[in-house]
Amino acid sequence: MKVSAALLWITGLAEAFLAIPFIGGGFVLSTGYGVLGVMFVLHAVTLFFCFREFSPKSGPILGLITSLLAWIPLVGWALHLITAIVLFVNAYVAGRTRAI
């Protein structure tokens, strides 16, 4: 499995967790929004590997945007949910393509 595909699955699972109503929001608030900074870095690392391994890039780019805007209550929930779905699709596609 390519590194980018594994990172896409990991970031997708993390975004899906953050999209759970009240639980994800409670986690974000309990960390003082620090988890959004961690997710920003994780999405940046994933994007680096996606460029390196020619994997889909829409998920990590959307993840970076989500990390910047997720402090807005309902917008954050919707962005986490959409980003998780896009990352799962990207991970599936990246896992199906053969490494060069």
PDB file of N, CA and C in Angstrom:
ATOM      1  N   MET A   1       0.846  -1.176   0.000  1.00  0.00           N
ATOM      2  CA  MET A   1       0.000   0.000   0.000  1.00  0.00           C
ATOM      3  C   MET A   1       0.893   1.242   0.000  1.00  0.00           C
ATOM      4  N   LYS A   2       0.478   2.220  -0.772  1.00  0.00           N
ATOM      5  CA  LYS A   2       1.232   3.470  -0.831  1.00  0.00           C
ATOM      6  C   LYS A   2       1.040   4.255   0.460  1.00  0.00           C
ATOM      7  N   VAL A   3       2.048   5.033   0.809  1.00  0.00           N
ATOM      8  CA  VAL A   3       1.988   5.853   2.018  1.00  0.00           C
ATOM      9  C   VAL A   3       0.838   6.838   1.927  1.00  0.00           C
ATOM     10  N   SER A   4       0.646   7.433   0.750  1.00  0.00           N
ATOM     11  CA  SER A   4      -0.428   8.417   0.609  1.00  0.00           C
ATOM     12  C   SER A   4      -1.792   7.786   0.846  1.00  0.00           C
ATOM     13  N   ALA A   5      -1.997   6.554   0.389  1.00  0.00           N
ATOM     14  CA  ALA A   5      -3.280   5.891   0.605  1.00  0.00           C
ATOM     15  C   ALA A   5      -3.510   5.646   2.094  1.00  0.00           C
ATOM     16  N   ALA A   6      -2.473   5.219   2.801  1.00  0.00           N
ATOM     17  CA  ALA A   6      -2.607   4.989   4.241  1.00  0.00           C
ATOM     18  C   ALA A   6      -2.909   6.297   4.972  1.00  0.00           C
ATOM     19  N   LEU A   7      -2.215   7.359   4.602  1.00  0.00           N
ATOM     20  CA  LEU A   7      -2.462   8.655   5.237  1.00  0.00           C
ATOM     21  C   LEU A   7      -3.855   9.180   4.918  1.00  0.00           C
ATOM     22  N   LEU A   8      -4.340   8.925   3.718  1.00  0.00           N
ATOM     23  CA  LEU A   8      -5.690   9.347   3.361  1.00  0.00           C
ATOM     24  C   LEU A   8      -6.728   8.618   4.219  1.00  0.00           C
ATOM     25  N   TRP A   9      -6.527   7.319   4.458  1.00  0.00           N
ATOM     26  CA  TRP A   9      -7.439   6.566   5.320  1.00  0.00           C
ATOM     27  C   TRP A   9      -7.389   7.105   6.749  1.00  0.00           C
ATOM     28  N   ILE A  10      -6.179   7.381   7.258  1.00  0.00           N
ATOM     29  CA  ILE A  10      -6.024   7.870   8.627  1.00  0.00           C
ATOM     30  C   ILE A  10      -6.683   9.230   8.796  1.00  0.00           C
ATOM     31  N   THR A  11      -6.412  10.147   7.866  1.00  0.00           N
ATOM     32  CA  THR A  11      -7.014  11.475   7.980  1.00  0.00           C
ATOM     33  C   THR A  11      -8.528  11.416   7.779  1.00  0.00           C
ATOM     34  N   GLY A  12      -8.987  10.508   6.924  1.00  0.00           N
ATOM     35  CA  GLY A  12     -10.427  10.336   6.738  1.00  0.00           C
ATOM     36  C   GLY A  12     -11.106   9.861   8.016  1.00  0.00           C
ATOM     37  N   LEU A  13     -10.482   8.911   8.709  1.00  0.00           N
ATOM     38  CA  LEU A  13     -11.042   8.435   9.978  1.00  0.00           C
ATOM     39  C   LEU A  13     -11.039   9.537  11.037  1.00  0.00           C
ATOM     40  N   ALA A  14      -9.972  10.314  11.078  1.00  0.00           N
ATOM     41  CA  ALA A  14      -9.901  11.415  12.043  1.00  0.00           C
ATOM     42  C   ALA A  14     -10.979  12.463  11.748  1.00  0.00           C
ATOM     43  N   GLU A  15     -11.168  12.793  10.490  1.00  0.00           N
ATOM     44  CA  GLU A  15     -12.208  13.760  10.121  1.00  0.00           C
ATOM     45  C   GLU A  15     -13.598  13.196  10.423  1.00  0.00           C
ATOM     46  N   ALA A  16     -13.800  11.908  10.193  1.00  0.00           N
ATOM     47  CA  ALA A  16     -15.104  11.298  10.490  1.00  0.00           C
ATOM     48  C   ALA A  16     -15.386  11.360  11.993  1.00  0.00           C
ATOM     49  N   PHE A  17     -14.353  11.148  12.811  1.00  0.00           N
ATOM     50  CA  PHE A  17     -14.534  11.266  14.255  1.00  0.00           C
ATOM     51  C   PHE A  17     -14.924  12.689  14.641  1.00  0.00           C
ATOM     52  N   LEU A  18     -14.256  13.661  14.049  1.00  0.00           N
ATOM     53  CA  LEU A  18     -14.554  15.059  14.364  1.00  0.00           C
ATOM     54  C   LEU A  18     -15.930  15.486  13.853  1.00  0.00           C
ATOM     55  N   ALA A  19     -16.498  14.731  12.909  1.00  0.00           N
ATOM     56  CA  ALA A  19     -17.821  15.051  12.365  1.00  0.00           C
ATOM     57  C   ALA A  19     -18.958  14.479  13.210  1.00  0.00           C
ATOM     58  N   ILE A  20     -18.650  13.689  14.226  1.00  0.00           N
ATOM     59  CA  ILE A  20     -19.703  13.146  15.087  1.00  0.00           C
ATOM     60  C   ILE A  20     -20.262  14.286  15.938  1.00  0.00           C
ATOM     61  N   PRO A  21     -21.561  14.550  15.825  1.00  0.00           N
ATOM     62  CA  PRO A  21     -22.134  15.675  16.581  1.00  0.00           C
ATOM     63  C   PRO A  21     -21.883  15.548  18.086  1.00  0.00           C
ATOM     64  N   PHE A  22     -21.576  16.631  18.708  1.00  0.00           N
ATOM     65  CA  PHE A  22     -21.304  16.784  20.136  1.00  0.00           C
ATOM     66  C   PHE A  22     -19.997  16.115  20.572  1.00  0.00           C
ATOM     67  N   ILE A  23     -19.718  14.902  20.116  1.00  0.00           N
ATOM     68  CA  ILE A  23     -18.481  14.220  20.510  1.00  0.00           C
ATOM     69  C   ILE A  23     -17.287  14.895  19.843  1.00  0.00           C
ATOM     70  N   GLY A  24     -17.356  15.074  18.522  1.00  0.00           N
ATOM     71  CA  GLY A  24     -16.267  15.734  17.815  1.00  0.00           C
ATOM     72  C   GLY A  24     -16.097  17.174  18.255  1.00  0.00           C
ATOM     73  N   GLY A  25     -17.211  17.879  18.405  1.00  0.00           N
ATOM     74  CA  GLY A  25     -17.157  19.264  18.862  1.00  0.00           C
ATOM     75  C   GLY A  25     -16.619  19.372  20.281  1.00  0.00           C
ATOM     76  N   GLY A  26     -17.018  18.435  21.128  1.00  0.00           N
ATOM     77  CA  GLY A  26     -16.504  18.418  22.495  1.00  0.00           C
ATOM     78  C   GLY A  26     -15.012  18.156  22.537  1.00  0.00           C
ATOM     79  N   PHE A  27     -14.557  17.283  21.653  1.00  0.00           N
ATOM     80  CA  PHE A  27     -13.123  16.994  21.582  1.00  0.00           C
ATOM     81  C   PHE A  27     -12.343  18.222  21.125  1.00  0.00           C
ATOM     82  N   VAL A  28     -12.868  18.912  20.121  1.00  0.00           N
ATOM     83  CA  VAL A  28     -12.210  20.125  19.624  1.00  0.00           C
ATOM     84  C   VAL A  28     -12.146  21.180  20.730  1.00  0.00           C
ATOM     85  N   LEU A  29     -13.252  21.378  21.424  1.00  0.00           N
ATOM     86  CA  LEU A  29     -13.280  22.376  22.498  1.00  0.00           C
ATOM     87  C   LEU A  29     -12.383  21.978  23.662  1.00  0.00           C
ATOM     88  N   SER A  30     -12.345  20.674  23.998  1.00  0.00           N
ATOM     89  CA  SER A  30     -11.532  20.232  25.136  1.00  0.00           C
ATOM     90  C   SER A  30     -10.033  20.368  24.868  1.00  0.00           C
ATOM     91  N   THR A  31      -9.644  20.374  23.609  1.00  0.00           N
ATOM     92  CA  THR A  31      -8.225  20.564  23.283  1.00  0.00           C
ATOM     93  C   THR A  31      -7.904  22.026  23.022  1.00  0.00           C
ATOM     94  N   GLY A  32      -8.870  22.903  23.243  1.00  0.00           N
ATOM     95  CA  GLY A  32      -8.649  24.324  22.988  1.00  0.00           C
ATOM     96  C   GLY A  32      -8.381  24.602  21.522  1.00  0.00           C
ATOM     97  N   TYR A  33      -9.057  23.875  20.660  1.00  0.00           N
ATOM     98  CA  TYR A  33      -8.922  23.979  19.204  1.00  0.00           C
ATOM     99  C   TYR A  33      -7.546  23.520  18.714  1.00  0.00           C
ATOM    100  N   GLY A  34      -6.744  22.953  19.594  1.00  0.00           N
ATOM    101  CA  GLY A  34      -5.416  22.467  19.207  1.00  0.00           C
ATOM    102  C   GLY A  34      -5.471  21.326  18.212  1.00  0.00           C
ATOM    103  N   VAL A  35      -6.513  20.510  18.283  1.00  0.00           N
ATOM    104  CA  VAL A  35      -6.641  19.396  17.350  1.00  0.00           C
ATOM    105  C   VAL A  35      -6.781  19.891  15.915  1.00  0.00           C
ATOM    106  N   LEU A  36      -7.327  21.084  15.722  1.00  0.00           N
ATOM    107  CA  LEU A  36      -7.440  21.635  14.367  1.00  0.00           C
ATOM    108  C   LEU A  36      -6.066  21.952  13.798  1.00  0.00           C
ATOM    109  N   GLY A  37      -5.154  22.404  14.646  1.00  0.00           N
ATOM    110  CA  GLY A  37      -3.773  22.635  14.212  1.00  0.00           C
ATOM    111  C   GLY A  37      -3.065  21.336  13.881  1.00  0.00           C
ATOM    112  N   VAL A  38      -3.298  20.312  14.691  1.00  0.00           N
ATOM    113  CA  VAL A  38      -2.710  18.997  14.423  1.00  0.00           C
ATOM    114  C   VAL A  38      -3.237  18.445  13.101  1.00  0.00           C
ATOM    115  N   MET A  39      -4.532  18.593  12.884  1.00  0.00           N
ATOM    116  CA  MET A  39      -5.122  18.108  11.639  1.00  0.00           C
ATOM    117  C   MET A  39      -4.586  18.884  10.438  1.00  0.00           C
ATOM    118  N   PHE A  40      -4.341  20.188  10.606  1.00  0.00           N
ATOM    119  CA  PHE A  40      -3.778  20.981   9.518  1.00  0.00           C
ATOM    120  C   PHE A  40      -2.411  20.416   9.114  1.00  0.00           C
ATOM    121  N   VAL A  41      -1.573  20.132  10.099  1.00  0.00           N
ATOM    122  CA  VAL A  41      -0.242  19.571   9.821  1.00  0.00           C
ATOM    123  C   VAL A  41      -0.375  18.186   9.184  1.00  0.00           C
ATOM    124  N   LEU A  42      -1.280  17.367   9.696  1.00  0.00           N
ATOM    125  CA  LEU A  42      -1.475  16.023   9.148  1.00  0.00           C
ATOM    126  C   LEU A  42      -1.964  16.083   7.701  1.00  0.00           C
ATOM    127  N   HIS A  43      -2.853  17.010   7.400  1.00  0.00           N
ATOM    128  CA  HIS A  43      -3.315  17.170   6.017  1.00  0.00           C
ATOM    129  C   HIS A  43      -2.188  17.676   5.116  1.00  0.00           C
ATOM    130  N   ALA A  44      -1.320  18.545   5.637  1.00  0.00           N
ATOM    131  CA  ALA A  44      -0.188  19.043   4.853  1.00  0.00           C
ATOM    132  C   ALA A  44       0.791  17.908   4.541  1.00  0.00           C
ATOM    133  N   VAL A  45       1.054  17.054   5.509  1.00  0.00           N
ATOM    134  CA  VAL A  45       1.941  15.899   5.286  1.00  0.00           C
ATOM    135  C   VAL A  45       1.306  14.950   4.268  1.00  0.00           C
ATOM    136  N   THR A  46       0.008  14.719   4.403  1.00  0.00           N
ATOM    137  CA  THR A  46      -0.696  13.855   3.453  1.00  0.00           C
ATOM    138  C   THR A  46      -0.636  14.438   2.050  1.00  0.00           C
ATOM    139  N   LEU A  47      -0.820  15.747   1.929  1.00  0.00           N
ATOM    140  CA  LEU A  47      -0.747  16.399   0.618  1.00  0.00           C
ATOM    141  C   LEU A  47       0.642  16.238   0.007  1.00  0.00           C
ATOM    142  N   PHE A  48       1.683  16.359   0.817  1.00  0.00           N
ATOM    143  CA  PHE A  48       3.053  16.161   0.335  1.00  0.00           C
ATOM    144  C   PHE A  48       3.208  14.769  -0.277  1.00  0.00           C
ATOM    145  N   PHE A  49       2.738  13.739   0.434  1.00  0.00           N
ATOM    146  CA  PHE A  49       2.862  12.377  -0.078  1.00  0.00           C
ATOM    147  C   PHE A  49       1.958  12.137  -1.287  1.00  0.00           C
ATOM    148  N   CYS A  50       0.818  12.817  -1.345  1.00  0.00           N
ATOM    149  CA  CYS A  50      -0.050  12.687  -2.518  1.00  0.00           C
ATOM    150  C   CYS A  50       0.630  13.262  -3.758  1.00  0.00           C
ATOM    151  N   PHE A  51       1.328  14.391  -3.602  1.00  0.00           N
ATOM    152  CA  PHE A  51       2.085  14.939  -4.729  1.00  0.00           C
ATOM    153  C   PHE A  51       3.219  14.001  -5.121  1.00  0.00           C
ATOM    154  N   ARG A  52       3.884  13.456  -4.137  1.00  0.00           N
ATOM    155  CA  ARG A  52       5.035  12.580  -4.383  1.00  0.00           C
ATOM    156  C   ARG A  52       4.635  11.283  -5.080  1.00  0.00           C
ATOM    157  N   GLU A  53       3.469  10.746  -4.721  1.00  0.00           N
ATOM    158  CA  GLU A  53       3.040   9.447  -5.239  1.00  0.00           C
ATOM    159  C   GLU A  53       1.915   9.562  -6.268  1.00  0.00           C
ATOM    160  N   PHE A  54       1.641  10.750  -6.754  1.00  0.00           N
ATOM    161  CA  PHE A  54       0.620  10.974  -7.783  1.00  0.00           C
ATOM    162  C   PHE A  54      -0.748  10.425  -7.380  1.00  0.00           C
ATOM    163  N   SER A  55      -1.147  10.709  -6.155  1.00  0.00           N
ATOM    164  CA  SER A  55      -2.454  10.301  -5.637  1.00  0.00           C
ATOM    165  C   SER A  55      -3.412  11.489  -5.698  1.00  0.00           C
ATOM    166  N   PRO A  56      -4.716  11.244  -5.543  1.00  0.00           N
ATOM    167  CA  PRO A  56      -5.682  12.348  -5.549  1.00  0.00           C
ATOM    168  C   PRO A  56      -5.374  13.362  -4.449  1.00  0.00           C
ATOM    169  N   LYS A  57      -5.523  14.635  -4.774  1.00  0.00           N
ATOM    170  CA  LYS A  57      -5.131  15.704  -3.862  1.00  0.00           C
ATOM    171  C   LYS A  57      -6.304  16.501  -3.304  1.00  0.00           C
ATOM    172  N   SER A  58      -7.505  16.248  -3.784  1.00  0.00           N
ATOM    173  CA  SER A  58      -8.650  17.059  -3.361  1.00  0.00           C
ATOM    174  C   SER A  58      -8.962  16.895  -1.872  1.00  0.00           C
ATOM    175  N   GLY A  59      -8.805  15.700  -1.329  1.00  0.00           N
ATOM    176  CA  GLY A  59      -9.091  15.465   0.083  1.00  0.00           C
ATOM    177  C   GLY A  59      -8.186  16.249   1.025  1.00  0.00           C
ATOM    178  N   PRO A  60      -6.866  16.129   0.858  1.00  0.00           N
ATOM    179  CA  PRO A  60      -5.986  16.904   1.741  1.00  0.00           C
ATOM    180  C   PRO A  60      -6.142  18.417   1.593  1.00  0.00           C
ATOM    181  N   ILE A  61      -6.391  18.893   0.373  1.00  0.00           N
ATOM    182  CA  ILE A  61      -6.590  20.328   0.181  1.00  0.00           C
ATOM    183  C   ILE A  61      -7.862  20.771   0.902  1.00  0.00           C
ATOM    184  N   LEU A  62      -8.939  20.006   0.758  1.00  0.00           N
ATOM    185  CA  LEU A  62     -10.172  20.314   1.474  1.00  0.00           C
ATOM    186  C   LEU A  62      -9.960  20.207   2.985  1.00  0.00           C
ATOM    187  N   GLY A  63      -9.121  19.270   3.409  1.00  0.00           N
ATOM    188  CA  GLY A  63      -8.808  19.130   4.830  1.00  0.00           C
ATOM    189  C   GLY A  63      -8.097  20.345   5.384  1.00  0.00           C
ATOM    190  N   LEU A  64      -7.192  20.923   4.602  1.00  0.00           N
ATOM    191  CA  LEU A  64      -6.511  22.140   5.031  1.00  0.00           C
ATOM    192  C   LEU A  64      -7.507  23.286   5.218  1.00  0.00           C
ATOM    193  N   ILE A  65      -8.432  23.401   4.270  1.00  0.00           N
ATOM    194  CA  ILE A  65      -9.464  24.438   4.364  1.00  0.00           C
ATOM    195  C   ILE A  65     -10.369  24.186   5.571  1.00  0.00           C
ATOM    196  N   THR A  66     -10.728  22.927   5.781  1.00  0.00           N
ATOM    197  CA  THR A  66     -11.568  22.563   6.920  1.00  0.00           C
ATOM    198  C   THR A  66     -10.884  22.915   8.237  1.00  0.00           C
ATOM    199  N   SER A  67      -9.593  22.632   8.334  1.00  0.00           N
ATOM    200  CA  SER A  67      -8.859  22.933   9.566  1.00  0.00           C
ATOM    201  C   SER A  67      -8.848  24.427   9.866  1.00  0.00           C
ATOM    202  N   LEU A  68      -8.882  25.234   8.837  1.00  0.00           N
ATOM    203  CA  LEU A  68      -8.885  26.685   9.039  1.00  0.00           C
ATOM    204  C   LEU A  68     -10.268  27.232   9.393  1.00  0.00           C
ATOM    205  N   LEU A  69     -11.326  26.573   8.930  1.00  0.00           N
ATOM    206  CA  LEU A  69     -12.687  27.096   9.122  1.00  0.00           C
ATOM    207  C   LEU A  69     -13.528  26.325  10.131  1.00  0.00           C
ATOM    208  N   ALA A  70     -12.990  25.248  10.700  1.00  0.00           N
ATOM    209  CA  ALA A  70     -13.790  24.366  11.547  1.00  0.00           C
ATOM    210  C   ALA A  70     -14.153  24.976  12.897  1.00  0.00           C
ATOM    211  N   TRP A  71     -13.628  26.124  13.245  1.00  0.00           N
ATOM    212  CA  TRP A  71     -13.975  26.763  14.513  1.00  0.00           C
ATOM    213  C   TRP A  71     -15.388  27.330  14.483  1.00  0.00           C
ATOM    214  N   ILE A  72     -15.975  27.442  13.290  1.00  0.00           N
ATOM    215  CA  ILE A  72     -17.355  27.917  13.161  1.00  0.00           C
ATOM    216  C   ILE A  72     -18.280  26.725  13.407  1.00  0.00           C
ATOM    217  N   PRO A  73     -19.144  26.765  14.434  1.00  0.00           N
ATOM    218  CA  PRO A  73     -19.874  25.576  14.889  1.00  0.00           C
ATOM    219  C   PRO A  73     -20.534  24.713  13.814  1.00  0.00           C
ATOM    220  N   LEU A  74     -21.561  25.125  13.139  1.00  0.00           N
ATOM    221  CA  LEU A  74     -22.246  24.247  12.177  1.00  0.00           C
ATOM    222  C   LEU A  74     -21.458  24.088  10.882  1.00  0.00           C
ATOM    223  N   VAL A  75     -20.751  25.112  10.493  1.00  0.00           N
ATOM    224  CA  VAL A  75     -19.909  25.032   9.298  1.00  0.00           C
ATOM    225  C   VAL A  75     -18.813  23.995   9.512  1.00  0.00           C
ATOM    226  N   GLY A  76     -18.223  23.987  10.709  1.00  0.00           N
ATOM    227  CA  GLY A  76     -17.178  23.018  11.033  1.00  0.00           C
ATOM    228  C   GLY A  76     -17.678  21.591  10.931  1.00  0.00           C
ATOM    229  N   TRP A  77     -18.868  21.329  11.469  1.00  0.00           N
ATOM    230  CA  TRP A  77     -19.417  19.982  11.406  1.00  0.00           C
ATOM    231  C   TRP A  77     -19.615  19.552   9.951  1.00  0.00           C
ATOM    232  N   ALA A  78     -20.212  20.420   9.147  1.00  0.00           N
ATOM    233  CA  ALA A  78     -20.471  20.087   7.745  1.00  0.00           C
ATOM    234  C   ALA A  78     -19.157  19.876   6.985  1.00  0.00           C
ATOM    235  N   LEU A  79     -18.179  20.735   7.233  1.00  0.00           N
ATOM    236  CA  LEU A  79     -16.892  20.592   6.553  1.00  0.00           C
ATOM    237  C   LEU A  79     -16.177  19.305   6.953  1.00  0.00           C
ATOM    238  N   HIS A  80     -16.231  18.946   8.235  1.00  0.00           N
ATOM    239  CA  HIS A  80     -15.611  17.684   8.673  1.00  0.00           C
ATOM    240  C   HIS A  80     -16.270  16.495   7.984  1.00  0.00           C
ATOM    241  N   LEU A  81     -17.591  16.524   7.883  1.00  0.00           N
ATOM    242  CA  LEU A  81     -18.327  15.423   7.252  1.00  0.00           C
ATOM    243  C   LEU A  81     -17.985  15.318   5.764  1.00  0.00           C
ATOM    244  N   ILE A  82     -18.017  16.432   5.059  1.00  0.00           N
ATOM    245  CA  ILE A  82     -17.706  16.427   3.625  1.00  0.00           C
ATOM    246  C   ILE A  82     -16.260  16.022   3.386  1.00  0.00           C
ATOM    247  N   THR A  83     -15.354  16.537   4.208  1.00  0.00           N
ATOM    248  CA  THR A  83     -13.933  16.214   4.055  1.00  0.00           C
ATOM    249  C   THR A  83     -13.687  14.729   4.298  1.00  0.00           C
ATOM    250  N   ALA A  84     -14.347  14.159   5.303  1.00  0.00           N
ATOM    251  CA  ALA A  84     -14.183  12.731   5.580  1.00  0.00           C
ATOM    252  C   ALA A  84     -14.616  11.899   4.377  1.00  0.00           C
ATOM    253  N   ILE A  85     -15.733  12.238   3.777  1.00  0.00           N
ATOM    254  CA  ILE A  85     -16.227  11.490   2.613  1.00  0.00           C
ATOM    255  C   ILE A  85     -15.250  11.614   1.450  1.00  0.00           C
ATOM    256  N   VAL A  86     -14.783  12.828   1.169  1.00  0.00           N
ATOM    257  CA  VAL A  86     -13.833  13.041   0.068  1.00  0.00           C
ATOM    258  C   VAL A  86     -12.528  12.282   0.332  1.00  0.00           C
ATOM    259  N   LEU A  87     -12.053  12.294   1.578  1.00  0.00           N
ATOM    260  CA  LEU A  87     -10.818  11.573   1.905  1.00  0.00           C
ATOM    261  C   LEU A  87     -10.989  10.070   1.741  1.00  0.00           C
ATOM    262  N   PHE A  88     -12.141   9.530   2.121  1.00  0.00           N
ATOM    263  CA  PHE A  88     -12.385   8.097   1.936  1.00  0.00           C
ATOM    264  C   PHE A  88     -12.401   7.723   0.454  1.00  0.00           C
ATOM    265  N   VAL A  89     -13.022   8.556  -0.361  1.00  0.00           N
ATOM    266  CA  VAL A  89     -13.037   8.298  -1.806  1.00  0.00           C
ATOM    267  C   VAL A  89     -11.617   8.380  -2.373  1.00  0.00           C
ATOM    268  N   ASN A  90     -10.868   9.408  -1.959  1.00  0.00           N
ATOM    269  CA  ASN A  90      -9.474   9.551  -2.409  1.00  0.00           C
ATOM    270  C   ASN A  90      -8.631   8.362  -1.975  1.00  0.00           C
ATOM    271  N   ALA A  91      -8.825   7.893  -0.750  1.00  0.00           N
ATOM    272  CA  ALA A  91      -8.059   6.755  -0.243  1.00  0.00           C
ATOM    273  C   ALA A  91      -8.374   5.494  -1.046  1.00  0.00           C
ATOM    274  N   TYR A  92      -9.640   5.306  -1.373  1.00  0.00           N
ATOM    275  CA  TYR A  92     -10.021   4.145  -2.178  1.00  0.00           C
ATOM    276  C   TYR A  92      -9.366   4.203  -3.550  1.00  0.00           C
ATOM    277  N   VAL A  93      -9.422   5.367  -4.184  1.00  0.00           N
ATOM    278  CA  VAL A  93      -8.821   5.532  -5.512  1.00  0.00           C
ATOM    279  C   VAL A  93      -7.304   5.356  -5.443  1.00  0.00           C
ATOM    280  N   ALA A  94      -6.674   5.937  -4.436  1.00  0.00           N
ATOM    281  CA  ALA A  94      -5.220   5.819  -4.297  1.00  0.00           C
ATOM    282  C   ALA A  94      -4.798   4.385  -4.037  1.00  0.00           C
ATOM    283  N   GLY A  95      -5.610   3.643  -3.302  1.00  0.00           N
ATOM    284  CA  GLY A  95      -5.309   2.243  -3.031  1.00  0.00           C
ATOM    285  C   GLY A  95      -5.495   1.354  -4.249  1.00  0.00           C
ATOM    286  N   ARG A  96      -6.364   1.744  -5.167  1.00  0.00           N
ATOM    287  CA  ARG A  96      -6.648   0.939  -6.357  1.00  0.00           C
ATOM    288  C   ARG A  96      -5.608   1.141  -7.454  1.00  0.00           C
ATOM    289  N   THR A  97      -4.967   2.307  -7.473  1.00  0.00           N
ATOM    290  CA  THR A  97      -3.980   2.558  -8.521  1.00  0.00           C
ATOM    291  C   THR A  97      -2.673   1.899  -8.160  1.00  0.00           C
ATOM    292  N   ARG A  98      -1.958   1.473  -9.163  1.00  0.00           N
ATOM    293  CA  ARG A  98      -0.702   0.772  -8.943  1.00  0.00           C
ATOM    294  C   ARG A  98       0.423   1.770  -8.749  1.00  0.00           C
ATOM    295  N   ALA A  99       1.347   1.410  -7.876  1.00  0.00           N
ATOM    296  CA  ALA A  99       2.527   2.258  -7.665  1.00  0.00           C
ATOM    297  C   ALA A  99       3.425   2.169  -8.884  1.00  0.00           C
ATOM    298  N   ILE A 100       4.048   3.279  -9.228  1.00  0.00           N
ATOM    299  CA  ILE A 100       4.928   3.329 -10.405  1.00  0.00           C
ATOM    300  C   ILE A 100       6.300   2.832 -10.027  1.00  0.00           C
TER     301      ILE A 100
END
